[in-house]
CSV table of C-alpha atoms and ligand atoms in Angstrom, one decimal:
chain,number,residue,atom,x,y,z
A,1382,MET,CA,119.3,88.6,108.7
A,1383,GLU,CA,120.9,88.3,104.7
A,1384,ILE,CA,118.3,89.1,102.2
A,1385,SER,CA,119.0,88.0,98.8
A,1386,VAL,CA,118.1,90.5,95.8
A,1387,THR,CA,117.0,89.7,92.5
A,1388,LEU,CA,116.0,92.5,90.4
A,1389,GLY,CA,113.3,92.5,87.8
A,1390,PRO,CA,112.8,95.0,84.8
A,1391,ARG,CA,111.8,98.8,86.3
A,1392,GLY,CA,108.2,99.9,85.4
A,1393,ARG,CA,106.9,96.9,84.3
A,1394,GLN,CA,103.6,97.2,86.8
A,1395,PRO,CA,101.2,99.2,85.7
A,1396,ARG,CA,101.2,102.7,87.2
A,1397,PRO,CA,98.9,105.8,86.3
A,1398,ALA,CA,99.4,109.3,87.0
A,1399,ASP,CA,99.7,110.5,90.8
A,1400,SER,CA,95.8,111.9,90.8
A,1401,GLU,CA,94.5,108.4,89.4
A,1402,LEU,CA,96.4,106.3,91.9
A,1403,GLY,CA,93.3,105.8,94.6
A,1404,PHE,CA,94.4,103.6,97.5
A,1405,GLY,CA,95.7,100.0,96.9
A,1406,ASN,CA,95.0,99.3,93.3
A,1407,TYR,CA,98.7,99.4,91.9
A,1408,PHE,CA,102.1,97.6,93.0
A,1409,THR,CA,105.7,98.6,93.1
A,1410,ASP,CA,108.5,96.3,91.2
A,1411,HIS,CA,109.2,93.9,93.8
A,1412,MET,CA,108.1,92.1,96.8
A,1413,PHE,CA,109.9,90.5,99.9
A,1414,LEU,CA,109.3,86.9,100.9
A,1415,MET,CA,110.4,84.7,103.4
A,1416,ASP,CA,109.5,81.2,104.5
A,1417,TYR,CA,109.0,79.3,107.5
A,1418,THR,CA,109.4,75.6,108.5
A,1419,PRO,CA,109.3,74.2,111.8
A,1420,GLU,CA,112.8,72.7,111.4
A,1421,ARG,CA,114.6,76.0,109.9
A,1422,THR,CA,112.3,78.4,111.3
A,1423,TRP,CA,112.4,81.4,109.2
A,1424,HIS,CA,114.9,81.3,106.3
A,1425,ASP,CA,115.2,82.4,102.6
A,1426,ALA,CA,114.6,86.1,102.9
A,1427,ARG,CA,114.4,87.6,99.5
A,1428,ILE,CA,113.5,90.2,97.3
A,1429,VAL,CA,112.2,89.5,94.1
A,1430,PRO,CA,110.3,90.9,91.1
A,1431,TYR,CA,106.5,91.6,92.0
A,1432,GLY,CA,104.4,88.6,90.8
A,1433,PRO,CA,102.0,85.9,91.3
A,1434,LEU,CA,102.5,83.2,94.3
A,1435,ALA,CA,102.2,79.6,93.8
A,1436,LEU,CA,100.2,77.9,96.5
A,1437,ASP,CA,98.8,74.7,97.1
A,1438,PRO,CA,94.8,74.7,96.7
A,1439,ALA,CA,95.1,73.1,99.9
A,1440,ALA,CA,97.2,75.9,101.7
A,1441,LEU,CA,95.3,76.3,104.9
A,1442,VAL,CA,95.4,80.1,104.6
A,1443,LEU,CA,92.6,79.8,101.7
A,1444,HIS,CA,90.1,77.5,104.0
A,1445,TYR,CA,90.5,78.7,107.4
A,1446,ASN,CA,92.0,82.4,106.9
A,1447,GLN,CA,95.0,81.5,109.0
A,1448,GLU,CA,96.4,84.8,107.8
A,1449,VAL,CA,97.8,88.3,109.6
A,1450,PHE,CA,98.3,91.6,108.0
A,1451,GLU,CA,99.8,94.8,108.7
A,1452,GLY,CA,99.4,98.3,107.1
A,1453,THR,CA,102.0,101.1,107.3
A,1454,LYS,CA,103.0,104.1,105.3
A,1455,ALA,CA,106.4,105.3,103.8
A,1456,TYR,CA,106.7,109.1,103.1
A,1457,LEU,CA,109.0,111.4,101.0
A,1458,GLN,CA,110.8,113.8,103.2
A,1459,PRO,CA,111.7,117.4,102.2
A,1460,ASP,CA,115.5,116.5,101.8
A,1461,GLY,CA,114.7,113.6,99.1
A,1462,GLY,CA,115.1,111.0,102.1
A,1463,ILE,CA,112.4,108.6,103.2
A,1464,ALA,CA,110.8,108.1,106.6
A,1465,LEU,CA,108.5,105.2,108.0
A,1466,PHE,CA,105.9,106.4,110.5
A,1467,ARG,CA,105.9,104.5,113.9
A,1468,PRO,CA,106.7,101.2,112.2
A,1469,TYR,CA,107.7,99.5,115.6
A,1470,SER,CA,104.1,99.8,116.5
A,1471,ASN,CA,102.7,98.0,113.6
A,1472,ILE,CA,105.9,95.3,114.0
A,1473,GLU,CA,104.4,94.7,117.6
A,1474,ARG,CA,100.6,94.4,116.6
A,1475,MET,CA,101.8,92.0,113.8
A,1476,ASN,CA,103.6,89.8,116.5
A,1477,ARG,CA,100.4,90.3,118.6
A,1478,SER,CA,98.2,89.1,115.9
A,1479,LEU,CA,100.6,86.3,114.8
A,1480,ALA,CA,100.2,85.0,118.6
A,1481,ARG,CA,96.6,85.2,118.6
A,1482,MET,CA,96.4,83.0,115.3
A,1483,VAL,CA,99.3,80.6,116.4
A,1484,MET,CA,101.5,81.6,113.8
A,1485,PRO,CA,105.2,82.1,114.5
A,1486,GLN,CA,106.3,85.7,115.1
A,1487,LEU,CA,109.0,87.7,113.7
A,1488,ASN,CA,112.3,89.2,115.0
A,1489,ALA,CA,111.6,93.2,115.1
A,1490,GLU,CA,114.9,94.3,113.3
A,1491,ASP,CA,114.7,91.6,110.6
A,1492,PHE,CA,111.0,92.8,109.9
A,1493,LEU,CA,112.5,96.5,109.7
A,1494,HIS,CA,115.1,95.3,107.7
A,1495,ALA,CA,113.3,93.8,105.4
A,1496,MET,CA,110.7,96.8,105.1
A,1497,LYS,CA,113.6,99.3,104.5
A,1498,GLU,CA,115.4,97.2,102.0
A,1499,LEU,CA,112.1,96.7,99.9
A,1500,VAL,CA,111.4,100.7,100.0
A,1501,ARG,CA,115.1,101.2,99.1
A,1502,THR,CA,114.9,98.6,96.1
A,1503,ASP,CA,111.6,100.4,94.9
A,1504,ARG,CA,112.3,104.3,95.9
A,1505,SER,CA,111.8,105.0,92.1
A,1506,CYS,CA,108.1,104.0,92.3
A,1507,PHE,CA,107.4,106.6,95.0
A,1508,PRO,CA,104.9,109.2,93.8
A,1509,THR,CA,105.6,112.5,94.5
A,1510,SER,CA,102.6,114.8,94.4
A,1511,PRO,CA,101.3,116.1,97.7
A,1512,GLY,CA,99.4,113.6,100.0
A,1513,THR,CA,100.9,110.4,98.4
A,1514,ALA,CA,103.0,107.7,99.8
A,1515,LEU,CA,103.9,104.1,99.5
A,1516,TYR,CA,101.4,102.1,101.4
A,1517,LEU,CA,103.4,98.6,102.7
A,1518,ARG,CA,101.6,95.5,103.4
A,1519,PRO,CA,103.2,93.1,105.6
A,1520,THR,CA,101.3,89.5,105.5
A,1521,THR,CA,101.8,86.3,106.8
A,1522,ILE,CA,100.1,83.1,105.3
A,1523,ALA,CA,99.4,79.6,106.5
A,1524,THR,CA,101.1,77.4,103.5
A,1525,GLU,CA,100.9,74.0,104.5
A,1526,ALA,CA,98.6,71.5,102.2
A,1527,SER,CA,96.0,70.2,104.6
A,1528,ILE,CA,91.9,70.7,104.8
A,1529,MET,CA,92.1,69.4,108.5
A,1530,VAL,CA,91.0,72.7,111.2
A,1531,ARG,CA,94.3,73.1,112.6
A,1532,ALA,CA,96.8,75.4,112.6
A,1533,SER,CA,99.6,75.2,109.8
A,1534,LYS,CA,103.2,74.0,110.1
A,1535,ASN,CA,104.5,76.0,107.3
A,1536,TYR,CA,104.3,79.7,106.7
A,1537,LEU,CA,104.9,82.1,104.2
A,1538,PHE,CA,105.8,85.9,105.0
A,1539,PHE,CA,105.8,88.8,102.4
A,1540,ILE,CA,105.4,92.3,101.9
A,1541,ILE,CA,104.2,94.2,99.1
A,1542,ILE,CA,103.8,98.0,98.4
A,1543,SER,CA,101.5,100.0,96.8
A,1544,PRO,CA,101.9,103.5,95.9
A,1545,VAL,CA,98.8,105.3,97.0
A,1546,GLY,CA,97.1,108.8,95.9
A,1547,ALA,CA,96.1,111.5,98.6
A,1548,TYR,CA,92.8,110.7,100.2
A,1549,PHE,CA,91.2,114.0,100.1
A,1550,LYS,CA,92.2,115.9,97.0
A,1551,GLU,CA,90.4,118.9,98.0
A,1552,GLY,CA,91.1,119.1,101.7
A,1553,LEU,CA,89.3,117.1,104.4
A,1554,ARG,CA,85.6,116.3,103.6
A,1555,ALA,CA,83.3,115.3,106.3
A,1556,THR,CA,81.4,112.1,105.2
A,1557,ARG,CA,78.1,110.7,106.6
A,1558,ILE,CA,78.3,107.2,108.0
A,1559,TYR,CA,75.6,104.6,108.8
A,1560,VAL,CA,74.9,103.0,112.1
A,1561,SER,CA,74.6,99.4,112.2
A,1562,ASP,CA,72.4,98.2,114.7
A,1563,GLU,CA,72.0,94.6,113.1
A,1564,TYR,CA,75.2,93.3,112.3
A,1565,VAL,CA,78.6,93.7,114.2
A,1566,ARG,CA,82.5,93.0,113.4
A,1567,SER,CA,83.7,91.5,116.4
A,1568,ALA,CA,82.4,90.1,119.8
A,1569,LYS,CA,84.4,89.6,123.2
A,1570,GLY,CA,86.5,86.9,123.1
A,1571,VAL,CA,86.6,86.5,119.1
A,1572,ALA,CA,89.5,88.4,117.4
A,1573,GLY,CA,88.6,91.8,116.9
A,1574,SER,CA,91.7,93.3,118.1
A,1575,THR,CA,93.9,91.2,115.6
A,1576,LYS,CA,94.3,92.2,112.1
A,1577,THR,CA,93.5,88.8,110.7
A,1578,SER,CA,91.7,88.6,107.1
A,1579,GLY,CA,88.6,86.7,108.9
A,1580,ASN,CA,87.4,90.2,110.4
A,1581,TYR,CA,87.1,91.7,107.1
A,1582,GLY,CA,85.0,89.4,104.7
A,1583,PRO,CA,81.9,89.6,106.6
A,1584,THR,CA,82.0,93.4,106.7
A,1585,LEU,CA,81.7,93.6,102.9
A,1586,MET,CA,78.0,93.0,102.4
A,1587,VAL,CA,77.0,95.5,105.5
A,1588,ALA,CA,79.6,98.2,103.9
A,1589,GLN,CA,78.0,97.9,100.5
A,1590,ASP,CA,74.4,98.2,101.7
A,1591,ALA,CA,75.4,101.3,103.6
A,1592,MET,CA,76.8,102.7,100.3
A,1593,ALA,CA,73.6,101.9,98.6
A,1594,LYS,CA,71.9,104.1,101.0
A,1595,GLY,CA,74.3,107.2,100.4
A,1596,TYR,CA,76.8,106.4,103.5
A,1597,ALA,CA,80.5,106.4,103.1
A,1598,GLN,CA,81.1,103.8,106.1
A,1599,VAL,CA,79.8,101.5,108.7
A,1600,LEU,CA,79.9,102.7,112.2
A,1601,TRP,CA,79.9,99.4,114.4
A,1602,LEU,CA,78.3,99.0,117.7
A,1603,ASP,CA,79.3,96.3,120.5
A,1604,ALA,CA,78.0,92.6,119.9
A,1605,MET,CA,76.3,92.4,123.5
A,1606,GLU,CA,74.0,95.1,123.5
A,1607,HIS,CA,74.2,96.7,120.3
A,1608,ARG,CA,74.6,100.0,122.2
A,1609,TYR,CA,78.0,101.0,122.6
A,1610,VAL,CA,80.3,102.4,119.6
A,1611,GLU,CA,83.1,100.5,118.6
A,1612,GLU,CA,84.9,101.2,115.4
A,1613,VAL,CA,83.9,103.1,111.9
A,1614,GLY,CA,84.7,101.0,109.0
A,1615,GLN,CA,88.5,100.0,109.3
A,1616,SER,CA,89.4,103.1,111.4
A,1617,ASN,CA,89.0,103.9,115.2
A,1618,ILE,CA,86.9,106.5,116.0
A,1619,PHE,CA,86.9,109.8,118.3
A,1620,PHE,CA,84.2,112.1,119.4
A,1621,LEU,CA,84.4,115.7,121.0
A,1622,PHE,CA,82.0,116.3,123.7
A,1623,ASP,CA,82.1,119.8,124.7
A,1624,ASP,CA,85.9,120.1,125.3
A,1625,GLU,CA,86.4,116.4,126.0
A,1626,LEU,CA,87.9,114.1,123.3
A,1627,VAL,CA,86.5,110.5,124.0
A,1628,THR,CA,87.3,107.4,122.4
A,1629,PRO,CA,86.0,103.6,123.2
A,1630,PRO,CA,88.4,101.6,125.2
A,1631,LEU,CA,90.6,98.9,123.7
A,1632,THR,CA,88.7,95.8,125.5
A,1633,GLY,CA,89.4,93.3,123.1
A,1634,THR,CA,87.1,94.1,120.4
A,1635,ILE,CA,88.7,97.0,119.0
A,1636,LEU,CA,91.8,97.4,116.6
A,1637,PRO,CA,94.3,98.9,118.6
A,1638,GLY,CA,95.2,101.5,116.1
A,1639,VAL,CA,98.6,103.4,115.6
A,1640,THR,CA,96.8,106.3,114.6
A,1641,ARG,CA,94.2,106.2,117.7
A,1642,ASP,CA,97.4,106.0,119.8
A,1643,SER,CA,98.6,109.2,118.1
A,1644,VAL,CA,95.8,111.2,118.4
A,1645,ILE,CA,95.6,110.4,122.2
A,1646,GLN,CA,99.3,111.4,122.9
A,1647,LEU,CA,99.0,114.6,120.8
A,1648,ALA,CA,95.8,115.7,122.5
A,1649,ARG,CA,97.5,115.1,126.1
A,1650,HIS,CA,100.6,116.8,124.6
A,1651,TRP,CA,98.3,119.7,123.5
A,1652,GLY,CA,96.3,119.7,127.1
A,1653,ILE,CA,93.3,118.7,125.8
A,1654,LYS,CA,91.2,116.5,128.0
A,1655,VAL,CA,91.1,112.9,126.5
A,1656,ALA,CA,89.1,109.9,127.9
A,1657,GLU,CA,89.1,106.2,127.0
A,1658,ARG,CA,85.8,105.1,128.0
A,1659,PRO,CA,82.5,103.6,126.6
A,1660,VAL,CA,80.2,105.7,124.0
A,1661,ALA,CA,76.4,104.5,123.8
A,1662,ILE,CA,75.2,105.4,120.4
A,1663,ASP,CA,72.2,107.4,122.4
A,1664,GLU,CA,74.6,109.9,124.0
A,1665,VAL,CA,76.0,110.4,120.4
A,1666,VAL,CA,72.4,110.9,119.2
A,1667,GLU,CA,71.8,113.1,121.9
A,1668,GLY,CA,74.8,115.1,121.7
A,1669,CYS,CA,74.0,115.9,118.1
A,1670,ALA,CA,70.4,117.2,119.0
A,1671,SER,CA,71.7,119.1,121.9
A,1672,GLY,CA,75.0,120.2,120.1
A,1673,ARG,CA,77.0,118.8,123.1
A,1674,LEU,CA,78.6,116.7,120.2
A,1675,LYS,CA,81.0,119.5,118.6
A,1676,GLU,CA,83.3,116.8,116.2
A,1677,ALA,CA,83.4,113.5,115.6
A,1678,PHE,CA,86.0,111.5,113.3
A,1679,ALA,CA,88.0,108.6,112.2
A,1680,ALA,CA,91.3,107.9,112.5
A,1681,GLY,CA,93.5,105.1,110.7
A,1682,THR,CA,96.5,104.9,108.5
A,1683,ALA,CA,94.6,105.1,105.2
A,1684,ALA,CA,93.3,108.6,105.5
A,1685,VAL,CA,95.0,109.4,108.6
A,1686,ILE,CA,91.8,111.7,110.0
A,1687,SER,CA,88.3,111.3,108.3
A,1688,PRO,CA,85.6,113.8,109.6
A,1689,ILE,CA,82.1,112.4,110.2
A,1690,GLY,CA,79.5,115.1,109.2
A,1691,GLY,CA,76.6,113.0,110.1
A,1692,LEU,CA,75.4,109.9,111.3
A,1693,GLY,CA,72.0,107.7,110.3
A,1694,TYR,CA,70.7,105.8,112.7
A,1695,LYS,CA,67.2,103.7,112.7
A,1696,GLY,CA,66.2,105.4,109.8
A,1697,HIS,CA,66.9,108.9,111.4
A,1698,ASP,CA,69.7,111.5,110.2
A,1699,ASN,CA,71.9,113.1,112.9
A,1700,THR,CA,74.3,115.9,112.2
A,1701,VAL,CA,77.4,116.3,114.1
A,1702,GLY,CA,78.2,119.7,114.9
A,1703,ASN,CA,77.2,122.1,111.3
A,1704,GLY,CA,77.9,119.0,109.5
A,1705,ALA,CA,81.4,120.2,108.0
A,1706,THR,CA,85.1,119.5,109.0
A,1707,GLY,CA,85.7,120.8,112.6
A,1708,PRO,CA,88.8,122.8,113.9
A,1709,LEU,CA,89.8,119.9,115.9
A,1710,ALA,CA,89.7,117.2,113.1
A,1711,SER,CA,92.0,119.3,110.9
A,1712,ARG,CA,94.4,120.2,113.7
A,1713,PHE,CA,95.0,116.4,113.9
A,1714,TYR,CA,95.2,115.8,110.1
A,1715,GLU,CA,97.7,118.9,110.0
A,1716,GLU,CA,99.9,117.8,112.9
A,1717,ILE,CA,100.0,114.1,111.9
A,1718,THR,CA,100.6,114.4,108.4
A,1719,GLY,CA,103.0,117.0,108.9
A,1720,ILE,CA,105.1,114.9,111.1
A,1721,GLN,CA,104.7,112.2,108.5
A,1722,THR,CA,105.9,114.2,106.0
A,1723,GLY,CA,108.9,115.8,107.7
A,1724,ARG,CA,107.1,119.1,107.6
A,1725,ARG,CA,106.8,119.4,111.4
A,1726,GLU,CA,109.0,118.9,114.6
A,1727,ASP,CA,108.6,115.2,115.6
A,1728,PRO,CA,108.7,115.5,119.5
A,1729,PHE,CA,107.5,112.0,119.8
A,1730,GLY,CA,110.6,110.4,117.7
A,1731,TRP,CA,107.7,108.9,115.5
A,1732,ARG,CA,109.6,109.2,112.1
A,1733,ILE,CA,112.1,106.7,111.5
A,1734,LYS,CA,114.5,107.4,108.7
A,1735,ILE,CA,115.2,104.8,106.4
A,1736,ALA,CA,116.9,106.4,103.5
B,617,PLP,C1,94.1,98.9,110.7
B,617,PLP,C2,92.9,99.3,111.2
B,617,PLP,C3,92.4,100.4,112.2
B,617,PLP,C4,93.4,101.6,112.1
B,617,PLP,O1,94.8,101.2,112.4
B,617,PLP,P1,96.1,102.3,112.0
B,617,PLP,O2,97.2,101.5,112.9
B,617,PLP,O3,95.7,103.4,112.8
B,617,PLP,O4,96.1,102.1,110.8
B,617,PLP,C5,91.2,100.6,113.0
B,617,PLP,N1,90.6,99.2,112.9
B,617,PLP,C6,90.2,98.2,112.1
B,617,PLP,C7,89.6,97.5,111.9
B,617,PLP,C8,91.5,98.3,111.1
B,617,PLP,O5,91.9,97.3,110.8
């Protein structure tokens, strides 16, 4: 795949100090675009200055959410190079999401090439403080002008990059999360395992209500019985019951996280018992009371590992362990971020050097 490159002025995008970056608020100088039509399939791969897209107001994506996205990070390495973390996992997941949304899939090598070239083009936008990274957001949208409820003929694939700050500025901090026993994010047969925008809009109100009550995130339960734990916010969830690490199984309602898979592989590598099995919220609440639940944490690309210190459920607050960050959560955080940033051995070949 040939990529045409049109460079714009450098440093035109607003950009604060690394400590003020936060997550997803700023963007680099360029973006990657590629079009799809049934006649020409994917074509016109190009890197252009970052800026607004021109879309027909009838574009199908704006009406029926025919959209798929991904999220992955590029990390500065000790030798000044750049590495992506398990990009093929994101590429494969994007193609599964595209298939679910009847959208055209992408060639894996072209996709990786596009990410590489865009990161290289904007490497001067790399933040340098510890814990920072470039967050890549590959996205495909339905562009055909039609308000018939049907699949689009035409699509746009784009990649934008956001320089992101350190998620935890003063080390891992445990948060309190709110268990929603009223609202759900997915159900069997819907598209919970797909990274498609339609899954996220309806969660905003629930997250806002939880934050107004003083919680950091929502813990989602299953749609059938409101009994089994699914995910927390936009992350997967892990529990340490005695000496066994437990996470809900991938049965179609849960997003198959790359971080989730990394935690499972590392745990097995370290000889820790791991089970993918249903976890009832009652077991979690009982585990808090009895002390059987030693730790709980969320796993996702944005924060990598986010310890859970307590859960609000049916008007009661339950404390996990002593309410602070546990040693296993810290161990996963140190190991995974160490592999990502080239400070630790990479026995799994997860780091892909791109510059
Ligand atoms: C992206 C996402 C995750 C985490 O996936 P990672 O690949 O680890 O970033 C988990 N749950 C939801 C709903 C997500 O959108």
